Short mmCIF file of C-alpha atoms and ligand atoms in Angstrom, two decimals:
data_model
loop_
_atom_site.label_atom_id
_atom_site.label_comp_id
_atom_site.label_asym_id
_atom_site.label_seq_id
_atom_site.Cartn_x
_atom_site.Cartn_y
_atom_site.Cartn_z
CA MET Y 1 28.69 19.37 -20.43
CA LYS Y 2 25.95 21.24 -21.60
CA GLY Y 3 22.12 19.90 -21.49
CA THR Y 4 23.05 17.13 -18.95
CA LYS Y 5 21.27 16.90 -15.88
CA VAL Y 6 22.21 15.89 -12.72
CA PRO Y 7 19.72 13.48 -11.11
CA GLN Y 8 19.00 15.36 -8.29
CA LYS Y 9 19.85 13.23 -4.89
CA ILE Y 10 18.54 14.43 -1.27
CA SER Y 11 18.53 12.59 2.47
CA ILE Y 12 16.27 12.55 4.80
CA ILE Y 13 15.19 10.65 8.01
CA LYS Y 14 13.75 7.70 7.65
CA PRO Y 15 10.21 7.92 7.04
CA ASP Y 16 6.96 6.01 9.33
CA ASP Y 17 4.17 4.75 8.44
CA TRP Y 18 1.35 5.88 10.37
CA HIS Y 19 -1.50 3.60 8.71
CA LEU Y 20 -0.44 -0.38 6.78
CA HIS Y 21 -1.91 -3.65 6.79
CA LEU Y 22 0.21 -6.28 6.94
CA ARG Y 23 -2.17 -9.10 6.81
CA GLU Y 24 -0.54 -11.98 7.94
CA GLY Y 25 0.66 -16.00 6.45
CA ASP Y 26 1.74 -15.46 2.85
CA ILE Y 27 1.05 -11.72 1.72
CA LEU Y 28 3.24 -10.73 5.19
CA LYS Y 29 5.95 -12.89 3.37
CA LYS Y 30 5.55 -10.44 0.47
CA VAL Y 31 4.56 -7.21 0.94
CA LEU Y 32 6.31 -7.20 4.56
CA LYS Y 33 10.02 -6.35 2.69
CA TYR Y 34 9.12 -3.11 0.41
CA SER Y 35 7.79 -1.03 4.36
CA ALA Y 36 11.15 -2.35 5.49
CA LYS Y 37 13.31 -0.73 2.74
CA ASN Y 38 11.27 2.76 3.14
CA PHE Y 39 10.01 2.83 6.17
CA SER Y 40 11.43 2.56 9.96
CA ARG Y 41 8.84 1.69 11.80
CA ALA Y 42 4.63 1.74 10.28
CA LEU Y 43 1.57 1.96 13.05
CA ILE Y 44 0.41 -1.69 12.05
CA MET Y 45 -3.81 -2.14 11.99
CA PRO Y 46 -5.19 -4.74 13.59
CA ASN Y 47 -7.68 -5.57 11.67
CA LEU Y 48 -7.00 -9.33 10.19
CA LYS Y 49 -10.28 -11.66 9.75
CA LYS Y 50 -9.74 -12.74 13.02
CA PRO Y 51 -9.40 -9.28 14.82
CA ILE Y 52 -7.20 -7.47 17.00
CA LEU Y 53 -8.53 -8.03 20.34
CA THR Y 54 -6.17 -8.02 23.64
CA TYR Y 55 -2.60 -7.59 23.90
CA VAL Y 56 -1.89 -11.28 23.73
CA GLN Y 57 -2.51 -11.38 19.75
CA ALA Y 58 -1.35 -8.25 19.40
CA GLU Y 59 2.13 -9.55 20.95
CA LYS Y 60 2.01 -12.87 18.74
CA TYR Y 61 0.75 -10.59 16.04
CA ARG Y 62 4.58 -8.89 16.21
CA ARG Y 63 6.56 -11.73 16.73
CA GLU Y 64 4.41 -13.24 13.26
CA ILE Y 65 5.80 -10.01 11.78
CA LEU Y 66 9.62 -9.74 13.42
CA LYS Y 67 9.99 -13.86 11.76
CA TYR Y 68 9.60 -12.39 8.00
CA LEU Y 69 11.95 -9.35 7.84
CA PRO Y 70 14.62 -9.47 6.37
CA LYS Y 71 17.85 -9.82 7.17
CA GLY Y 72 19.46 -6.81 9.40
CA SER Y 73 15.82 -5.22 8.85
CA LYS Y 74 15.86 -3.04 11.81
CA PHE Y 75 12.12 -2.25 11.14
CA ASN Y 76 10.03 -1.56 13.89
CA PRO Y 77 6.01 -2.98 13.59
CA LEU Y 78 4.53 -0.63 16.24
CA MET Y 79 0.95 -1.84 16.95
CA THR Y 80 -3.09 -1.59 17.55
CA LEU Y 81 -5.52 -2.67 19.26
CA TYR Y 82 -8.93 -3.32 17.25
CA LEU Y 83 -11.46 -1.52 20.00
CA THR Y 84 -15.27 -2.98 19.83
CA GLU Y 85 -18.53 -2.26 22.17
CA LYS Y 86 -16.57 -5.66 24.34
CA THR Y 87 -13.51 -3.34 25.07
CA ASN Y 88 -13.13 -3.39 28.51
CA PRO Y 89 -11.85 0.05 30.10
CA LYS Y 90 -10.93 -1.75 32.72
CA ASP Y 91 -7.74 -3.15 30.31
CA ILE Y 92 -6.35 -0.09 28.98
CA LYS Y 93 -4.27 0.33 32.49
CA SER Y 94 -2.63 -2.44 32.42
CA LEU Y 95 -1.40 -1.25 28.73
CA LYS Y 96 0.14 1.98 29.39
CA VAL Y 97 2.27 -0.51 31.23
CA ASN Y 98 3.74 -2.45 28.64
CA GLU Y 99 4.31 -0.59 25.71
CA LEU Y 100 3.95 -3.19 22.94
CA ILE Y 101 0.37 -1.18 22.00
CA SER Y 102 0.90 2.59 20.59
CA ALA Y 103 -3.01 2.63 19.18
CA ILE Y 104 -6.32 1.64 19.06
CA LYS Y 105 -8.35 1.36 16.40
CA TYR Y 106 -11.88 3.08 16.47
CA TYR Y 107 -14.07 1.12 12.86
CA PRO Y 108 -17.24 1.87 12.59
CA SER Y 109 -19.14 -0.86 11.69
CA GLY Y 110 -20.01 -1.63 8.57
CA ALA Y 111 -17.50 1.35 6.53
CA THR Y 112 -14.52 -0.84 5.47
CA THR Y 113 -12.98 -4.54 5.53
CA ASN Y 114 -13.06 -6.70 8.48
CA SER Y 115 -15.27 -3.50 10.42
CA THR Y 116 -17.81 -5.72 11.94
CA TYR Y 117 -16.66 -6.53 14.65
CA GLY Y 118 -16.47 -2.74 14.74
CA VAL Y 119 -17.66 0.78 16.52
CA LYS Y 120 -22.19 0.90 15.90
CA ASN Y 121 -22.70 3.80 18.96
CA PHE Y 122 -19.95 5.29 20.10
CA GLU Y 123 -21.53 5.76 23.69
CA LYS Y 124 -20.25 2.57 24.37
CA VAL Y 125 -16.97 3.37 24.43
CA MET Y 126 -17.29 6.20 26.27
CA PRO Y 127 -15.94 5.10 29.62
CA VAL Y 128 -12.97 2.87 26.98
CA MET Y 129 -11.59 6.30 24.90
CA GLU Y 130 -12.27 7.77 29.39
CA GLN Y 131 -9.80 5.69 30.43
CA MET Y 132 -7.84 6.41 26.94
CA ALA Y 133 -7.67 9.97 27.49
CA LYS Y 134 -5.93 8.64 30.56
CA PHE Y 135 -3.91 6.80 29.94
CA ASN Y 136 -3.09 9.32 27.03
CA ILE Y 137 -3.68 5.94 25.06
CA PRO Y 138 -4.09 7.11 21.49
CA LEU Y 139 -6.96 6.46 19.08
CA CYS Y 140 -6.76 5.91 15.27
CA ILE Y 141 -10.17 6.56 13.54
CA HIS Y 142 -11.64 5.31 10.46
CA GLY Y 143 -13.58 7.81 9.90
CA GLU Y 144 -16.98 7.73 7.93
CA LEU Y 145 -20.47 6.79 9.30
CA PRO Y 146 -22.19 4.24 6.65
CA GLY Y 147 -25.85 4.08 6.72
CA GLU Y 148 -28.45 3.62 3.77
CA ASN Y 149 -28.96 7.17 4.04
CA TYR Y 150 -25.62 8.42 3.49
CA ASP Y 151 -24.33 8.67 0.62
CA ILE Y 152 -20.50 7.45 -0.10
CA PHE Y 153 -18.49 10.25 -1.44
CA ASP Y 154 -19.85 12.62 1.80
CA ARG Y 155 -19.22 9.57 5.11
CA GLU Y 156 -16.19 11.37 5.90
CA LYS Y 157 -18.24 14.94 6.73
CA ILE Y 158 -21.01 12.43 8.12
CA PHE Y 159 -18.89 10.87 11.38
CA ILE Y 160 -17.03 14.68 11.90
CA GLU Y 161 -20.17 15.94 12.21
CA LYS Y 162 -21.89 13.13 13.85
CA VAL Y 163 -19.84 11.65 15.58
CA LEU Y 164 -15.76 13.06 16.35
CA ASP Y 165 -16.74 16.23 16.91
CA LYS Y 166 -18.89 15.02 20.80
CA ILE Y 167 -16.13 12.73 21.48
CA ARG Y 168 -13.40 15.68 21.72
CA SER Y 169 -16.36 17.95 22.87
CA ARG Y 170 -16.43 15.53 25.84
CA LEU Y 171 -12.77 13.64 26.41
CA PRO Y 172 -10.98 17.15 25.14
CA ASP Y 173 -7.81 15.00 26.49
CA LEU Y 174 -7.75 12.48 23.91
CA LYS Y 175 -5.51 12.31 21.54
CA ILE Y 176 -7.02 11.26 18.05
CA THR Y 177 -5.91 10.55 14.95
CA LEU Y 178 -8.57 10.98 11.76
CA GLU Y 179 -7.04 8.25 9.72
CA HIS Y 180 -6.76 8.76 5.65
CA ILE Y 181 -8.76 12.23 5.41
CA THR Y 182 -9.98 12.73 1.65
CA THR Y 183 -12.45 15.73 1.68
CA SER Y 184 -11.80 19.58 2.30
CA GLU Y 185 -14.20 19.93 5.06
CA ALA Y 186 -12.28 16.65 7.69
CA ILE Y 187 -8.98 19.56 6.69
CA ASN Y 188 -10.68 22.64 7.65
CA TYR Y 189 -12.20 20.35 10.45
CA VAL Y 190 -8.46 19.49 11.27
CA LYS Y 191 -7.16 22.84 11.04
CA SER Y 192 -9.87 24.91 13.25
CA THR Y 193 -8.09 22.06 16.21
CA LYS Y 194 -4.95 23.26 18.39
CA LYS Y 195 -4.34 19.95 20.46
CA ASN Y 196 -4.37 16.50 20.48
CA LEU Y 197 -6.24 15.67 16.78
CA GLY Y 198 -3.76 14.83 14.16
CA ALA Y 199 -5.06 13.43 10.51
CA THR Y 200 -2.97 10.48 8.19
CA ILE Y 201 -2.53 11.14 4.31
CA THR Y 202 -2.52 8.61 2.10
CA VAL Y 203 -0.30 8.72 -1.38
CA HIS Y 204 -2.85 7.46 -2.78
CA HIS Y 205 -5.49 9.84 -2.09
CA LEU Y 206 -3.37 12.51 -3.74
CA MET Y 207 -2.70 10.35 -6.71
CA ILE Y 208 -6.34 9.53 -7.50
CA ASN Y 209 -9.79 11.36 -7.15
CA ARG Y 210 -13.03 10.00 -8.36
CA ASN Y 211 -12.69 10.38 -12.09
CA HIS Y 212 -9.76 7.63 -11.84
CA ILE Y 213 -11.78 5.31 -10.24
CA PHE Y 214 -14.53 4.98 -13.94
CA ASP Y 215 -11.93 6.44 -15.98
CA ARG Y 216 -12.98 4.36 -19.56
CA GLY Y 217 -14.14 1.20 -17.25
CA ILE Y 218 -14.84 0.67 -13.63
CA ARG Y 219 -10.79 -0.23 -11.65
CA PRO Y 220 -10.44 -2.34 -8.88
CA HIS Y 221 -7.05 -1.20 -8.06
CA TYR Y 222 -8.16 2.71 -7.81
CA PHE Y 223 -11.33 1.61 -5.69
CA CYS Y 224 -10.66 2.28 -1.13
CA LEU Y 225 -11.89 2.76 2.30
CA PRO Y 226 -12.60 6.05 2.38
CA ILE Y 227 -13.38 6.20 -1.05
CA ALA Y 228 -11.49 8.75 -3.16
CA LYS Y 229 -13.42 12.17 -3.95
CA ARG Y 230 -13.95 15.01 -7.41
CA LYS Y 231 -10.39 16.54 -8.08
CA SER Y 232 -11.42 19.16 -5.52
CA HIS Y 233 -10.48 17.52 -2.68
CA GLN Y 234 -7.44 15.96 -4.08
CA LYS Y 235 -6.12 19.89 -4.81
CA ASP Y 236 -6.47 20.49 -0.84
CA LEU Y 237 -5.05 17.45 0.57
CA ILE Y 238 -1.65 18.11 -1.66
CA GLN Y 239 -0.71 21.66 -1.00
CA THR Y 240 -1.95 20.60 2.32
CA ALA Y 241 0.65 17.85 2.61
CA THR Y 242 2.98 19.02 0.93
CA SER Y 243 2.52 22.54 3.45
CA GLY Y 244 4.33 21.91 6.58
CA ASP Y 245 1.06 21.87 8.68
CA ARG Y 246 2.44 18.97 11.69
CA ARG Y 247 -1.25 18.38 12.11
CA PHE Y 248 -0.25 16.04 9.00
CA PHE Y 249 1.96 13.13 8.05
CA LEU Y 250 1.57 10.27 6.07
CA GLY Y 251 -0.23 7.16 6.90
CA THR Y 252 -0.25 5.69 3.44
CA ASP Y 253 -3.08 2.29 4.50
CA SER Y 254 -1.76 0.28 1.83
CA ALA Y 255 -4.36 -2.40 1.79
CA PRO Y 256 -2.85 -5.26 -0.34
CA HIS Y 257 -5.92 -7.69 -1.94
CA LEU Y 258 -5.71 -11.14 -3.36
CA SER Y 259 -6.62 -9.82 -7.74
CA SER Y 260 -9.48 -12.41 -7.28
CA LYS Y 261 -10.47 -10.58 -4.54
CA LYS Y 262 -10.78 -6.86 -6.29
CA GLU Y 263 -11.07 -7.60 -9.42
CA SER Y 264 -14.87 -9.75 -8.39
CA ASP Y 265 -18.16 -8.59 -9.10
CA CYS Y 266 -18.04 -7.56 -5.30
CA GLY Y 267 -14.83 -6.10 -4.81
CA CYS Y 268 -13.42 -5.66 -2.05
CA ALA Y 269 -11.98 -2.36 -0.93
CA GLY Y 270 -7.82 -1.48 -0.58
CA ILE Y 271 -4.33 0.62 -2.28
CA PHE Y 272 -1.31 -1.73 -2.22
CA SER Y 273 1.30 1.95 -2.58
CA THR Y 274 3.88 1.23 -0.17
CA PRO Y 275 6.08 -0.24 -3.10
CA TYR Y 276 6.22 3.59 -4.62
CA ALA Y 277 4.75 5.56 -1.93
CA VAL Y 278 7.97 7.52 -1.05
CA PRO Y 279 9.22 8.13 -4.41
CA PHE Y 280 5.67 9.26 -5.80
CA LEU Y 281 6.26 12.15 -2.46
CA ALA Y 282 9.01 12.70 -3.74
CA GLU Y 283 7.25 13.31 -6.96
CA ILE Y 284 4.27 15.56 -5.89
CA PHE Y 285 6.23 17.48 -3.47
CA ASP Y 286 8.93 18.23 -6.48
CA LYS Y 287 5.84 19.39 -8.53
CA LYS Y 288 4.77 22.23 -5.76
CA ASN Y 289 8.51 23.22 -5.37
CA LYS Y 290 7.42 21.58 -1.92
CA LEU Y 291 10.56 18.83 -1.16
CA PRO Y 292 12.09 21.55 1.39
CA ASN Y 293 8.87 20.29 3.26
CA LEU Y 294 9.12 16.74 2.18
CA GLU Y 295 10.60 15.46 5.45
CA LYS Y 296 7.99 16.79 7.95
CA PHE Y 297 5.43 15.08 6.26
CA VAL Y 298 6.94 12.06 6.20
CA SER Y 299 9.34 11.53 8.86
CA LEU Y 300 9.29 14.09 11.97
CA ASN Y 301 5.64 15.36 11.61
CA GLY Y 302 3.54 12.04 12.81
CA ALA Y 303 6.55 11.66 15.38
CA ARG Y 304 5.74 13.94 16.53
CA HIS Y 305 2.24 13.77 16.97
CA TYR Y 306 2.83 10.56 18.55
CA ASN Y 307 5.50 11.81 20.95
CA VAL Y 308 7.97 9.63 19.83
CA LYS Y 309 11.32 9.94 18.48
CA VAL Y 310 12.35 10.79 15.80
CA ASN Y 311 14.12 7.73 13.69
CA VAL Y 312 18.03 7.68 13.15
CA GLU Y 313 18.32 5.34 9.96
CA ARG Y 314 17.98 8.13 6.79
CA LEU Y 315 17.45 7.22 3.25
CA ASN Y 316 18.60 8.94 -0.32
CA LEU Y 317 16.22 9.85 -2.84
CA ILE Y 318 17.40 10.08 -6.46
CA LYS Y 319 15.81 11.70 -9.30
CA LYS Y 320 16.17 10.07 -12.21
CA ASN Y 321 16.73 11.73 -16.09
CA GLU Y 322 14.46 8.91 -16.80
CA PRO Y 323 10.86 7.14 -16.12
CA VAL Y 324 11.33 4.60 -13.43
CA ARG Y 325 10.44 1.28 -15.17
CA LEU Y 326 7.91 0.29 -12.53
CA LYS Y 327 6.29 -3.19 -11.85
CA ASN Y 328 3.27 -4.36 -11.80
CA TRP Y 329 2.56 -7.21 -9.33
CA ILE Y 330 3.58 -9.50 -7.28
CA ARG Y 331 2.96 -12.49 -6.83
CA ALA Y 332 1.49 -14.27 -3.21
CA GLU Y 333 -0.90 -17.07 -2.74
CA ASN Y 334 -1.35 -18.59 -5.69
CA ASP Y 335 -2.31 -15.58 -7.63
CA LYS Y 336 -1.65 -11.93 -7.26
CA ILE Y 337 -1.64 -8.92 -5.76
CA VAL Y 338 -1.06 -5.59 -8.63
CA PHE Y 339 1.49 -2.48 -6.92
CA PHE Y 340 -0.42 0.82 -6.97
CA GLY Y 341 0.96 3.52 -9.15
CA SER Y 342 2.35 1.77 -12.71
CA GLU Y 343 0.02 4.20 -14.78
CA PHE Y 344 1.43 7.10 -13.23
CA LYS Y 345 5.14 8.99 -14.32
CA LEU Y 346 7.89 7.97 -11.75
CA TYR Y 347 11.21 9.67 -11.57
CA TRP Y 348 12.53 9.27 -7.71
CA THR Y 349 14.00 6.14 -6.62
CA THR Y 350 14.77 5.73 -2.93
CA GLU Y 351 18.44 3.77 -2.19
CA ARG Y 352 20.30 3.20 1.10
CA GLU Y 353 23.42 5.51 1.43
CA LYS Y 354 24.96 7.57 3.40
CA ASN Y 355 26.64 10.93 2.16
CA ALA Y 356 23.80 12.61 0.31
CA LYS Y 357 22.98 16.20 0.60
CA LYS Y 358 20.73 17.17 3.51
CA ILE Y 359 17.58 18.83 3.26
CA SER Y 360 15.69 21.47 5.81
CA ARG Y 361 15.00 19.72 9.02
CA GLU Y 362 13.33 22.90 10.14
CA ASN Y 363 11.45 21.03 13.16
O1 DOR N 1 -9.54 0.21 1.29
C1 DOR N 1 -9.76 0.10 2.58
N1 DOR N 1 -8.33 -1.19 2.82
N2 DOR N 1 -9.75 0.66 3.82
C2 DOR N 1 -10.00 0.78 5.01
O2 DOR N 1 -10.33 0.99 6.08
C3 DOR N 1 -9.48 -0.78 5.08
C4 DOR N 1 -8.63 -1.46 4.11
C5 DOR N 1 -8.61 -3.39 4.37
O3 DOR N 1 -8.03 -3.48 5.24
O4 DOR N 1 -8.19 -3.36 3.07
ZN1 ZN N 2 -6.61 1.11 6.72
#
């Protein structure tokens, strides 16, 4: 019929989220199903109130996550340990043997939520990182250097110059993920390297820039760390994510917090983006005419970086003729958790279904 648009439908390998905060207790219970719906695996961050420092703690936390999974879900939480200046280099070898731990997370002390146990001086963790390079355990880095003298918008750039570049030149064999990059400088730095450095990009940093945080008032639900930068950086991030470049892949950094903790005189950092993360990515890639690269960004590049098999499950994406009605929040701990994205138009939805049209699987 003339003028009637047929909804577009594509099928991709089910995505991975290479950076996720699930929390514990009631919040975990409420948010987990959204990851299980659109992702096969996720790399689970260890910055709980009591951080995950040991193998035994990680094992227990993983069991708690599995307990809350929806029936029949094959979602696989990949665990991380929190690096501190007290982490014992001698413990690294055994981590490789038992395979529960997929990566170790480097938080510069004071850089973000629950980071006080993190690293103040990277020299102190060099022996641990040497062992990680030797036993092939990846390091995930929150790449910001906090400090009174550093402008919050420059912290990523400064971390790369003062810390990351030094670590890499001394340990070229250490596999590193520079997490949630937000600047053109970070993009260029990653692009200037040939091996062992990849970067995750979040959905929210593709969708907002720093103006959104102050749009007609202060927007606590757009506050995250690293903080969103100016629009030119956002444009570079979109160009990079949609390019298909193997070094860049999805890590949502979805970080649920109770509303009362965000809407406060000292609101905490974190954006809960999981529920619409994949549909919004379809929207972004579609707008740039780059849908054939979506699967690389969400399902292939990360698996390659972490040297794991790509997922077997698939996910369908459907483009509707009308914008999708977005849910705003869910209840947790007698409070609520606000979803990212309800102010944006979204035409894409996801569904688990067979027989969808395949798009490029070029690897
Ligand atoms: O905005 C953020 N929230 N950035 C982080 O690095 C941590 C996260 C959290 O745990 O809430
Ligand atoms: Zn994070």
